[in-house]
C-alpha cells in the first residue's frame, strides 16, 4: 500500500472544509439578500432619480380679467463636474459675467456636492440671456440649462396683498412633507393664503441613471410616474386700475386706502403706502432687495398698514354711536343737544368742539361732527337706566361694537390682520379700579379716541355696513377660484350687525350732508351722491392722522372706502379728497378734477423726506 | 478506434456537466452585465459577451484536444511544462504588456494572454509529478523544501508582476501537500495566521498576547508534557506573539497602500464609500438588492448601469446575486462545491498517485479562486482581484481552468488502463 494511502481519511477533512466554506457563503448570502433591507434601498438610491415635475403656479386676474400675477420662464445653468472637459473658462466667464476666480469657486462647490449630479452653476438666467447662452453652450460639455419658472407681477402695485413666493424653509419642510428643499412656497399675501390652490400638485418622474449619471430612460416604462397638476387660477376682486390710482394718490404719504364693494364684501383695492414693486422680491434679486426693504425704517415699506396698523378712528366713530344710541333707545333722529363749544367732563376739563350752529339734531350733528352732541349720546348710552350699572351698559355697547367687526380680525383672505382694540370692562377695572369708572371716565370713546384701535380694513368694512344698512360679507380679495364665474364660497355668509336696519337711514342722511354741506365738502362729486364721514385721529407721536370713510352712490352703493393719511391733520384735508377721487375713478373710470388730483399726488406728508426742488415743496401742508 | 470511443465512455460526465453549467452561467451573466438594448447579436466581437463566446468555443476545442492526447504525456512532460511556464513567467515581466497594474500579459493579436493563469496548471503537474515519485515522503524536510520550491517559485515570480492575487493562489497547493501527509500544523497555521492578524488589527495586542499565553498554558495542561511537545508549543507561542506584534509593521510597511486600504475597509475601519470602500459596498448593494428570486435576467440595475466595477470579471458574482437572487447565487455556490467534492472523490479513486495529487491540485486551485472571489464580493475578504473559475470574463483564465480540469478528466478516463 502506498504511503499516502495512510492519509486517505484526510479527504474528509478537505471535503468538509470545502463544504464549510460553501455553507459560510450561503449564510452570508442569506444575510445580505434576505435578512437586511438596506442594500435594496441603496440600490434604488444608486440608480433611480426621482425627478419632480413642477406644475405651473396658478395665475391671478383682477376683477376685469387683467392678469395680475403670472409665471415667466427662467433658466438655471447647471453643471455636472465630471462631464466637464477642458472648459474654455474665459469664454464661459464672459458669457455669464463672472471672473475666473468665481468660476473656480463655483466649480469646486459643485464638485464637492457631487461630481456626477447636476448642481446649479448660475441661477435664473433671463430669457434674453438664455437665448444668447444656448447658442454657445454646445462648446461647454457638462453644462446644460434647466427650466424654472419665476413669478412675475404685471403692475408694480399691491405688493402687500399679492405677496411673494420663496424657497420653503427647513422648518416648513419639517412640518409639511409636501415640500422638499428647493420647492417654492407662498410666503406672504395671497401667495401664502391661497398657497394650496395656487401651487397645484407636483408630479414625479422616476428615471434610471447609470454610474456616470447618464439617463437610461424611465423606470418600468413609467409605471410609477405621476403627472403634475397645474395650479388653479384665482380671480381677484381687485380693480388693478383703482389699485394703481390709489397708490399714485398715496405717493409720499404714509397711510392706506381700502375699498370694498358693499354688496359682496369684495375688496376693490387695498393700498398700503409706502409700498414697493412686488417684482423686487422675485428670483435671485429677492434676498438683496428684501434686506434693503427691511432696513428702511423710515418708510418701512414692508409694513402692511391697511391690515397691520390700528388707529383711533376719531369722529368717524360717531356714526356707530349714533346707530347704537338709536338701537338702545336713548337717541332718536329728533334728539337735540346744545354744543356750548365743548362738553365738560368734570375737573374743569372740556371735550372741545369747533364753532358751529347749535343746538343740532342727529343729522346736523353728524354733518357738523359736533363733539358735544356725541359725548351726550355716549353718556346716555352708558347711563341708560335699563341696565343695572355702567358696566352692564358698557358690555351691551361693546357687543354692538363687536358685531361691526371691530376688535377682532375680520378674517379676510390676506394674511396678517390685526385684531384692533376695543377695550373691555375688565381693562377699565384694572385701570381705574373695579367698577370705579363711569360714563365720564371713558367719554373719549364717544369721539373715537382713547384706547380704541381700528384697522383701515375694519374702517372700510364699517362704511360697507352702513351702505348695506346693517350687514356685511367678510371682506375678501379673491372672488372666484378656478373659474371666473364661480364664487369663493368661503365668504358667502352674510354677517348681520346688532343694529336694526331702520336706524341707518338717518345716519346715511347725515353722511350725505357731510359731503354736500358738512365737514368734507372737498369730497363732493357732481352727479354722484357720496356719503362720508371725516375723522381725525389724535396721535401722541406727532401730527394727527387724517381719516375719511365713505360710500357711494347713496342708492345702491357700489363702493365703500376708508382712507387714512398718517400725520396729515384733519380728515377733511387729505383723506376726504383722496377718497373722493378714488370713488370717482371707480364709478366713472376717469377723473375730471385734475387740479385736485395733482394736488393730492404731489402732497408730500412724509416728514423730513421732502427732497429740495421737488414738486409740491410742502406748501399745501397747511391745516 | 475502439480505444478512442472508449475514452468518451470513460470520461466523468459529472465534472464535464458541472463545467458546462458554470461556463454557460458565466456567459449569460457576462451578457447581462454588459447588456444594452442597442446591442445586436451574441457574436458581436466588440462586446465582452461576443468575445467570451469565442473564448468558450476555443476552450471547448482545447478541452477536446486535451481528451485525445495520451494521458501519459502530462506526467512525462510535467517538469518540462513547468519549466516552460516558468520561462514564460519570467520573460513576460520584461516583454509583457501592463494591464490594470499587473505586468503579466502577452499581447497576441487583439487578445492578452496571461501566463500566470497557465502556470497554476503547470505547477500542479510538477507538484503531482514530484509527489508521485517513489521515495518521496513529505514529512522529510528535504521533500518539503523541494515541494515548497515547486509551489512558491512561480508564486514569487508572479508577485514580481504585481499580480498579488494570482500569487496568493499558489498557497492553495498546500492542500495537496496536506493530503500527501504534511503535518497538520502547516495548513492549520495558514488558517490561524490570518485570523490572528485580523485580531491583532482589531483588538489590543497586549490582550491578544495574554489570550495566547492562556491558550498555551491550557494546551500544555491537557497534553502529555514531554519535552518535545513543550518545545513545539512554546515555539508556536513565541512565533504567534511575534507575529501579532509585527502585524502593524507589516501592514504599514510591506503592503502597498491600496492593499492596506482594502484591509481597513474589510475591518470596518475605513468607511470611505467613495474611495477604497466603494467596490465592496457597491458589490453588496448589487447582491443584497437581489432578494430571494432576484430582479430577473437582464433586469439588474446596479450591474447593468456599471455601479459595480469589474462586473464581468472579478465581480461577476454580483450580477448573479442581483438578477438571480439568493436562489440563483445559492445554486451557483452549490454547483461549485459539488464540483470540488466531485474532483476530490474522483481523485481518490485514482490508482496513479500522479493523477490523484494532480486532482487535489485542481480542486485546491479552483476552490481557492472560488473562496477568495466570492469572499471578496460578499465583503468577507479584502478585495483581491482574481477571477471566478469558468464564470468570469477572460480568455486566459477560462482556457487555463479548462486545461487544468480536462487534463484531470483525461487522467481519470485512463485510470483503468494504468498498471
Short mmCIF file of N, CA and C in Angstrom, two decimals, chain A residues 1-49 111-117 207-221, chain B residues 36 136-137 139 175 177-184 191 274 278 281-282 284-292 295 299 301-302 304-307 317 320-322 325-327 329-331 333-334 337 340-341 344-345 348-351 353 356-357 360 363-364 367 370-372 374-375 378-380:
data_model
loop_
_atom_site.label_atom_id
_atom_site.label_comp_id
_atom_site.label_asym_id
_atom_site.label_seq_id
_atom_site.Cartn_x
_atom_site.Cartn_y
_atom_site.Cartn_z
N UNK A 1 0.84 -1.21 0.00
CA UNK A 1 0.00 0.00 0.00
C UNK A 1 0.87 1.25 0.00
N UNK A 2 0.62 2.12 -0.94
CA UNK A 2 1.46 3.33 -0.99
C UNK A 2 1.30 4.14 0.30
N UNK A 3 2.39 4.87 0.58
CA UNK A 3 2.44 5.65 1.81
C UNK A 3 1.23 6.56 1.99
N UNK A 4 0.91 7.27 0.90
CA UNK A 4 -0.09 8.32 1.08
C UNK A 4 -1.49 7.76 1.32
N UNK A 5 -1.68 6.50 1.10
CA UNK A 5 -2.97 5.89 1.43
C UNK A 5 -3.26 6.05 2.92
N UNK A 6 -2.18 6.15 3.69
CA UNK A 6 -2.35 6.30 5.12
C UNK A 6 -3.13 7.56 5.46
N UNK A 7 -3.01 8.49 4.54
CA UNK A 7 -3.66 9.78 4.84
C UNK A 7 -4.99 9.94 4.11
N UNK A 8 -5.54 8.79 3.63
CA UNK A 8 -6.76 8.86 2.83
C UNK A 8 -7.91 9.53 3.57
N UNK A 9 -7.92 9.35 4.91
CA UNK A 9 -9.02 9.96 5.67
C UNK A 9 -9.00 11.48 5.60
N UNK A 10 -7.86 12.00 5.23
CA UNK A 10 -7.78 13.47 5.18
C UNK A 10 -8.72 14.05 4.11
N UNK A 11 -9.15 13.16 3.18
CA UNK A 11 -10.08 13.69 2.17
C UNK A 11 -11.35 14.21 2.85
N UNK A 12 -11.72 13.56 3.98
CA UNK A 12 -12.94 14.03 4.66
C UNK A 12 -12.75 15.43 5.21
N UNK A 13 -11.56 15.66 5.76
CA UNK A 13 -11.28 16.99 6.30
C UNK A 13 -11.33 18.01 5.16
N UNK A 14 -10.70 17.65 4.03
CA UNK A 14 -10.65 18.58 2.90
C UNK A 14 -12.05 18.83 2.35
N UNK A 15 -12.81 17.75 2.15
CA UNK A 15 -14.19 17.91 1.65
C UNK A 15 -15.01 18.72 2.64
N UNK A 16 -14.81 18.40 3.92
CA UNK A 16 -15.53 19.13 4.96
C UNK A 16 -15.24 20.62 4.89
N UNK A 17 -13.97 20.92 4.66
CA UNK A 17 -13.56 22.32 4.58
C UNK A 17 -14.25 23.01 3.40
N UNK A 18 -14.27 22.32 2.25
CA UNK A 18 -14.94 22.88 1.06
C UNK A 18 -16.41 23.18 1.37
N UNK A 19 -17.05 22.18 1.97
CA UNK A 19 -18.49 22.33 2.24
C UNK A 19 -18.73 23.44 3.27
N UNK A 20 -17.84 23.51 4.26
CA UNK A 20 -17.96 24.53 5.29
C UNK A 20 -17.94 25.93 4.66
N UNK A 21 -16.97 26.13 3.77
CA UNK A 21 -16.87 27.44 3.12
C UNK A 21 -18.13 27.71 2.30
N UNK A 22 -18.62 26.65 1.61
CA UNK A 22 -19.85 26.80 0.84
C UNK A 22 -21.01 27.24 1.72
N UNK A 23 -21.12 26.63 2.89
CA UNK A 23 -22.20 27.00 3.81
C UNK A 23 -22.02 28.41 4.34
N UNK A 24 -20.76 28.75 4.60
CA UNK A 24 -20.49 30.11 5.06
C UNK A 24 -21.00 31.13 4.04
N UNK A 25 -20.75 30.85 2.77
CA UNK A 25 -21.19 31.77 1.72
C UNK A 25 -22.72 31.80 1.63
N UNK A 26 -23.32 30.62 1.75
CA UNK A 26 -24.79 30.59 1.69
C UNK A 26 -25.38 31.41 2.84
N UNK A 27 -24.78 31.28 4.01
CA UNK A 27 -25.27 32.02 5.17
C UNK A 27 -25.11 33.52 4.93
N UNK A 28 -23.95 33.87 4.42
CA UNK A 28 -23.70 35.30 4.15
C UNK A 28 -24.68 35.84 3.09
N UNK A 29 -24.90 35.03 2.06
CA UNK A 29 -25.86 35.43 1.02
C UNK A 29 -27.24 35.62 1.63
N UNK A 30 -27.61 34.68 2.49
CA UNK A 30 -28.92 34.75 3.12
C UNK A 30 -29.05 36.05 3.92
N UNK A 31 -27.98 36.36 4.64
CA UNK A 31 -27.99 37.59 5.44
C UNK A 31 -28.12 38.84 4.54
N UNK A 32 -27.25 38.89 3.54
CA UNK A 32 -27.20 40.10 2.69
C UNK A 32 -28.45 40.24 1.84
N UNK A 33 -28.98 39.12 1.34
CA UNK A 33 -30.08 39.22 0.39
C UNK A 33 -31.45 39.16 1.03
N UNK A 34 -31.55 38.43 2.11
CA UNK A 34 -32.89 38.23 2.67
C UNK A 34 -33.07 39.00 3.98
N UNK A 35 -32.10 38.95 4.85
CA UNK A 35 -32.32 39.49 6.19
C UNK A 35 -32.27 41.01 6.26
N UNK A 36 -31.38 41.63 5.50
CA UNK A 36 -31.30 43.10 5.64
C UNK A 36 -31.89 43.79 4.41
N UNK A 37 -32.43 44.95 4.66
CA UNK A 37 -33.09 45.70 3.59
C UNK A 37 -32.27 46.87 3.08
N UNK A 38 -31.22 47.19 3.81
CA UNK A 38 -30.53 48.44 3.46
C UNK A 38 -29.92 48.38 2.06
N UNK A 39 -29.61 47.19 1.61
CA UNK A 39 -28.94 47.13 0.31
C UNK A 39 -29.90 47.42 -0.84
N UNK A 40 -31.13 46.94 -0.71
CA UNK A 40 -32.06 47.23 -1.81
C UNK A 40 -32.41 48.71 -1.82
N UNK A 41 -32.44 49.32 -0.64
CA UNK A 41 -32.68 50.76 -0.60
C UNK A 41 -31.53 51.52 -1.25
N UNK A 42 -30.33 51.09 -0.90
CA UNK A 42 -29.16 51.74 -1.51
C UNK A 42 -29.16 51.54 -3.02
N UNK A 43 -29.61 50.37 -3.44
CA UNK A 43 -29.63 50.08 -4.86
C UNK A 43 -30.55 51.05 -5.58
N UNK A 44 -31.72 51.29 -4.97
CA UNK A 44 -32.64 52.24 -5.59
C UNK A 44 -32.06 53.64 -5.60
N UNK A 45 -31.41 54.00 -4.50
CA UNK A 45 -30.77 55.32 -4.45
C UNK A 45 -29.72 55.46 -5.53
N UNK A 46 -29.05 54.36 -5.81
CA UNK A 46 -27.99 54.40 -6.81
C UNK A 46 -28.53 54.77 -8.18
N UNK A 47 -29.59 54.11 -8.58
CA UNK A 47 -29.99 54.23 -9.98
C UNK A 47 -31.22 55.07 -10.23
N UNK A 48 -32.08 55.16 -9.23
CA UNK A 48 -33.34 55.84 -9.51
C UNK A 48 -33.23 57.31 -9.11
N UNK A 49 -33.64 58.18 -10.03
CA UNK A 49 -33.70 59.60 -9.70
C UNK A 49 -35.15 60.00 -9.72
N UNK A 111 -18.40 70.40 -7.43
CA UNK A 111 -17.72 69.12 -7.37
C UNK A 111 -17.79 68.53 -5.97
N UNK A 112 -17.74 69.43 -4.99
CA UNK A 112 -17.84 68.92 -3.62
C UNK A 112 -19.21 68.32 -3.36
N UNK A 113 -20.22 68.90 -3.98
CA UNK A 113 -21.57 68.36 -3.80
C UNK A 113 -21.64 66.97 -4.43
N UNK A 114 -21.30 66.87 -5.69
CA UNK A 114 -21.23 65.57 -6.35
C UNK A 114 -20.63 65.75 -7.74
N UNK A 115 -19.66 64.91 -8.07
CA UNK A 115 -19.07 65.04 -9.41
C UNK A 115 -20.04 64.57 -10.49
N UNK A 116 -21.03 63.77 -10.12
CA UNK A 116 -21.89 63.13 -11.13
C UNK A 116 -23.27 63.75 -11.21
N UNK A 117 -23.65 64.48 -10.19
CA UNK A 117 -25.01 65.02 -10.21
C UNK A 117 -24.98 66.50 -10.52
N UNK A 207 -36.61 58.20 -13.18
CA UNK A 207 -35.72 57.88 -14.28
C UNK A 207 -34.60 57.01 -13.74
N UNK A 208 -34.05 56.22 -14.64
CA UNK A 208 -32.94 55.36 -14.26
C UNK A 208 -31.65 55.99 -14.77
N UNK A 209 -30.66 56.08 -13.88
CA UNK A 209 -29.38 56.66 -14.26
C UNK A 209 -28.27 55.67 -14.01
N UNK A 210 -27.28 55.69 -14.89
CA UNK A 210 -26.15 54.79 -14.66
C UNK A 210 -25.10 55.49 -13.81
N UNK A 211 -23.99 54.81 -13.62
CA UNK A 211 -22.99 55.29 -12.66
C UNK A 211 -22.40 56.63 -13.10
N UNK A 212 -22.43 56.92 -14.37
CA UNK A 212 -21.88 58.19 -14.86
C UNK A 212 -22.97 59.24 -14.99
N UNK A 213 -24.12 58.94 -14.38
CA UNK A 213 -25.23 59.87 -14.36
C UNK A 213 -25.83 60.08 -15.74
N UNK A 214 -25.74 59.06 -16.57
CA UNK A 214 -26.37 59.17 -17.87
C UNK A 214 -27.79 58.65 -17.76
N UNK A 215 -28.69 59.36 -18.34
CA UNK A 215 -30.10 58.99 -18.28
C UNK A 215 -30.33 57.72 -19.09
N UNK A 216 -30.84 56.69 -18.45
CA UNK A 216 -31.06 55.42 -19.15
C UNK A 216 -32.54 55.16 -19.39
N UNK A 217 -33.36 56.19 -19.26
CA UNK A 217 -34.77 56.02 -19.58
C UNK A 217 -35.63 55.92 -18.34
N UNK A 218 -36.92 55.74 -18.56
CA UNK A 218 -37.85 55.74 -17.44
C UNK A 218 -37.82 54.40 -16.73
N UNK A 219 -38.27 54.41 -15.49
CA UNK A 219 -38.25 53.22 -14.66
C UNK A 219 -39.53 52.42 -14.89
N UNK A 220 -39.39 51.17 -15.27
CA UNK A 220 -40.54 50.30 -15.56
C UNK A 220 -41.55 50.98 -16.48
N UNK A 221 -41.07 51.55 -17.56
CA UNK A 221 -41.91 52.23 -18.55
C UNK A 221 -42.85 53.25 -17.92
N UNK B 36 -27.09 45.89 -23.20
CA UNK B 36 -27.58 47.20 -23.56
C UNK B 36 -28.56 46.97 -24.70
N UNK B 136 9.46 9.58 -2.22
CA UNK B 136 9.18 10.90 -1.65
C UNK B 136 8.34 10.76 -0.39
N UNK B 137 8.76 11.45 0.68
CA UNK B 137 7.94 11.50 1.90
C UNK B 137 7.89 12.94 2.36
N UNK B 139 7.00 14.24 4.89
CA UNK B 139 7.37 14.54 6.27
C UNK B 139 8.88 14.72 6.42
N UNK B 175 -2.90 22.33 0.25
CA UNK B 175 -3.91 21.28 0.44
C UNK B 175 -3.40 19.95 -0.13
N UNK B 177 -0.26 19.10 -0.42
CA UNK B 177 0.77 18.61 0.49
C UNK B 177 0.15 17.97 1.73
N UNK B 178 -0.92 18.56 2.19
CA UNK B 178 -1.61 18.04 3.37
C UNK B 178 -2.12 16.63 3.09
N UNK B 179 -2.73 16.49 1.90
CA UNK B 179 -3.25 15.17 1.53
C UNK B 179 -2.10 14.17 1.39
N UNK B 180 -0.92 14.70 1.00
CA UNK B 180 0.22 13.82 0.82
C UNK B 180 0.84 13.44 2.16
N UNK B 181 0.37 14.08 3.24
CA UNK B 181 0.86 13.65 4.55
C UNK B 181 1.55 14.75 5.34
N UNK B 182 1.49 15.97 4.87
CA UNK B 182 2.12 17.07 5.59
C UNK B 182 1.51 17.18 6.98
N UNK B 183 2.37 17.58 7.94
CA UNK B 183 1.85 17.77 9.29
C UNK B 183 0.68 18.75 9.25
N UNK B 184 -0.30 18.46 10.07
CA UNK B 184 -1.50 19.30 10.11
C UNK B 184 -1.21 20.73 10.54
N UNK B 191 -4.34 28.87 8.27
CA UNK B 191 -5.66 29.41 8.61
C UNK B 191 -5.55 30.30 9.83
N UNK B 274 -16.78 56.27 -1.13
CA UNK B 274 -16.47 56.74 -2.47
C UNK B 274 -15.05 56.36 -2.85
N UNK B 278 -15.58 51.62 -1.93
CA UNK B 278 -16.60 51.71 -2.96
C UNK B 278 -16.97 50.35 -3.56
N UNK B 281 -18.82 47.96 -1.17
CA UNK B 281 -20.14 48.47 -0.85
C UNK B 281 -21.09 48.29 -2.03
N UNK B 282 -20.64 48.67 -3.22
CA UNK B 282 -21.49 48.52 -4.40
C UNK B 282 -21.78 47.06 -4.69
N UNK B 284 -22.00 44.67 -2.46
CA UNK B 284 -23.03 44.20 -1.52
C UNK B 284 -24.39 44.76 -1.87
N UNK B 285 -24.41 46.02 -2.33
CA UNK B 285 -25.69 46.62 -2.72
C UNK B 285 -26.31 45.83 -3.87
N UNK B 286 -25.48 45.49 -4.86
CA UNK B 286 -25.99 44.74 -6.00
C UNK B 286 -26.52 43.38 -5.56
N UNK B 287 -25.72 42.66 -4.79
CA UNK B 287 -26.13 41.32 -4.37
C UNK B 287 -27.35 41.42 -3.46
N UNK B 288 -27.26 42.33 -2.48
CA UNK B 288 -28.32 42.45 -1.48
C UNK B 288 -29.64 42.85 -2.09
N UNK B 289 -29.60 43.63 -3.17
CA UNK B 289 -30.86 44.08 -3.76
C UNK B 289 -31.54 42.99 -4.56
N UNK B 290 -30.86 41.84 -4.71
CA UNK B 290 -31.47 40.74 -5.46
C UNK B 290 -32.58 40.05 -4.70
N UNK B 291 -32.55 40.14 -3.37
CA UNK B 291 -33.52 39.45 -2.51
C UNK B 291 -33.61 37.95 -2.88
N UNK B 292 -34.77 37.35 -2.77
CA UNK B 292 -34.79 35.89 -2.89
C UNK B 292 -34.69 35.40 -4.34
N UNK B 295 -33.83 40.08 -9.54
CA UNK B 295 -34.62 41.00 -10.33
C UNK B 295 -34.96 40.43 -11.70
N UNK B 299 -32.51 42.31 -15.80
CA UNK B 299 -33.26 43.35 -15.10
C UNK B 299 -32.43 44.03 -14.01
N UNK B 301 -30.11 46.46 -12.11
CA UNK B 301 -29.82 47.87 -12.37
C UNK B 301 -28.41 48.23 -11.94
N UNK B 302 -27.96 47.63 -10.84
CA UNK B 302 -26.66 48.01 -10.29
C UNK B 302 -25.54 47.57 -11.24
N UNK B 304 -26.01 46.53 -14.47
CA UNK B 304 -26.22 47.00 -15.84
C UNK B 304 -25.72 48.43 -16.00
N UNK B 305 -25.92 49.23 -14.96
CA UNK B 305 -25.53 50.63 -15.07
C UNK B 305 -24.16 50.91 -14.45
N UNK B 306 -23.37 49.86 -14.36
CA UNK B 306 -21.95 49.99 -14.06
C UNK B 306 -21.63 50.52 -12.67
N UNK B 307 -22.54 50.36 -11.72
CA UNK B 307 -22.19 50.80 -10.38
C UNK B 307 -21.14 49.87 -9.79
N UNK B 317 -19.97 37.73 -9.82
CA UNK B 317 -20.93 37.14 -8.90
C UNK B 317 -22.03 38.13 -8.50
N UNK B 320 -24.99 37.86 -10.83
CA UNK B 320 -25.81 36.69 -10.49
C UNK B 320 -26.63 36.98 -9.24
N UNK B 321 -25.96 37.57 -8.23
CA UNK B 321 -26.65 37.88 -6.98
C UNK B 321 -27.81 38.83 -7.20
N UNK B 322 -27.60 39.82 -8.05
CA UNK B 322 -28.64 40.82 -8.24
C UNK B 322 -29.80 40.28 -9.08
N UNK B 325 -30.84 36.49 -7.51
CA UNK B 325 -31.20 36.47 -6.11
C UNK B 325 -30.50 35.37 -5.32
N UNK B 326 -31.02 35.15 -4.12
CA UNK B 326 -30.45 34.13 -3.25
C UNK B 326 -30.57 32.76 -3.90
N UNK B 327 -31.67 32.56 -4.59
CA UNK B 327 -31.94 31.28 -5.25
C UNK B 327 -30.83 30.97 -6.25
N UNK B 329 -27.84 32.56 -6.84
CA UNK B 329 -26.46 32.59 -6.37
C UNK B 329 -26.18 31.41 -5.44
N UNK B 330 -27.23 31.00 -4.69
CA UNK B 330 -27.07 29.82 -3.84
C UNK B 330 -26.79 28.59 -4.68
N UNK B 331 -27.54 28.46 -5.77
CA UNK B 331 -27.32 27.31 -6.66
C UNK B 331 -25.91 27.33 -7.21
N UNK B 333 -23.24 28.57 -5.82
CA UNK B 333 -22.31 28.14 -4.76
C UNK B 333 -22.36 26.62 -4.63
N UNK B 334 -23.56 26.08 -4.68
CA UNK B 334 -23.70 24.63 -4.54
C UNK B 334 -23.05 23.90 -5.73
N UNK B 337 -19.29 23.88 -5.07
CA UNK B 337 -18.88 22.96 -4.01
C UNK B 337 -19.03 21.52 -4.49
N UNK B 340 -16.07 20.68 -6.56
CA UNK B 340 -14.87 20.44 -5.76
C UNK B 340 -14.92 19.06 -5.12
N UNK B 341 -16.07 18.75 -4.54
CA UNK B 341 -16.21 17.46 -3.87
C UNK B 341 -16.05 16.33 -4.88
N UNK B 344 -12.45 15.79 -5.73
CA UNK B 344 -11.74 15.09 -4.65
C UNK B 344 -12.10 13.60 -4.68
N UNK B 345 -13.39 13.31 -4.85
CA UNK B 345 -13.81 11.91 -4.87
C UNK B 345 -13.20 11.18 -6.06
N UNK B 348 -9.62 10.50 -5.46
CA UNK B 348 -9.40 9.39 -4.53
C UNK B 348 -9.52 8.04 -5.22
N UNK B 349 -10.23 7.98 -6.33
CA UNK B 349 -10.38 6.68 -7.00
C UNK B 349 -9.24 6.41 -7.97
N UNK B 350 -8.31 7.34 -8.07
CA UNK B 350 -7.18 7.14 -8.98
C UNK B 350 -6.23 6.11 -8.42
N UNK B 351 -5.75 5.28 -9.31
CA UNK B 351 -4.71 4.36 -8.88
C UNK B 351 -3.35 5.02 -8.99
N UNK B 353 -0.73 7.77 -8.36
CA UNK B 353 -0.51 8.85 -7.40
C UNK B 353 -0.48 10.18 -8.12
N UNK B 356 -3.88 11.35 -8.78
CA UNK B 356 -4.57 11.73 -7.56
C UNK B 356 -4.10 13.10 -7.06
N UNK B 357 -2.79 13.25 -6.98
CA UNK B 357 -2.27 14.53 -6.48
C UNK B 357 -2.62 15.67 -7.44
N UNK B 360 -6.08 16.67 -6.68
CA UNK B 360 -6.15 17.54 -5.49
C UNK B 360 -5.68 18.96 -5.84
N UNK B 363 -8.53 20.69 -7.55
CA UNK B 363 -9.56 21.08 -6.59
C UNK B 363 -9.09 22.27 -5.76
N UNK B 364 -7.82 22.23 -5.31
CA UNK B 364 -7.32 23.31 -4.45
C UNK B 364 -7.33 24.65 -5.17
N UNK B 367 -10.89 25.81 -5.87
CA UNK B 367 -11.53 26.17 -4.61
C UNK B 367 -11.01 27.52 -4.11
N UNK B 370 -12.47 30.31 -6.03
CA UNK B 370 -13.87 30.42 -5.65
C UNK B 370 -14.01 31.13 -4.29
N UNK B 371 -13.23 30.65 -3.30
CA UNK B 371 -13.37 31.17 -1.94
C UNK B 371 -12.96 32.64 -1.88
N UNK B 372 -11.84 32.97 -2.51
CA UNK B 372 -11.36 34.35 -2.43
C UNK B 372 -12.27 35.28 -3.23
N UNK B 374 -15.55 34.94 -4.17
CA UNK B 374 -16.88 35.17 -3.60
C UNK B 374 -16.77 35.80 -2.22
N UNK B 375 -15.73 35.40 -1.46
CA UNK B 375 -15.49 36.03 -0.16
C UNK B 375 -15.31 37.54 -0.32
N UNK B 378 -18.61 39.28 -1.27
CA UNK B 378 -19.54 39.31 -0.14
C UNK B 378 -18.99 40.10 1.03
N UNK B 379 -17.85 40.75 0.82
CA UNK B 379 -17.29 41.59 1.87
C UNK B 379 -16.71 40.81 3.03
N UNK B 380 -16.35 39.56 2.80
CA UNK B 380 -15.77 38.75 3.88
C UNK B 380 -14.25 38.76 3.83
#
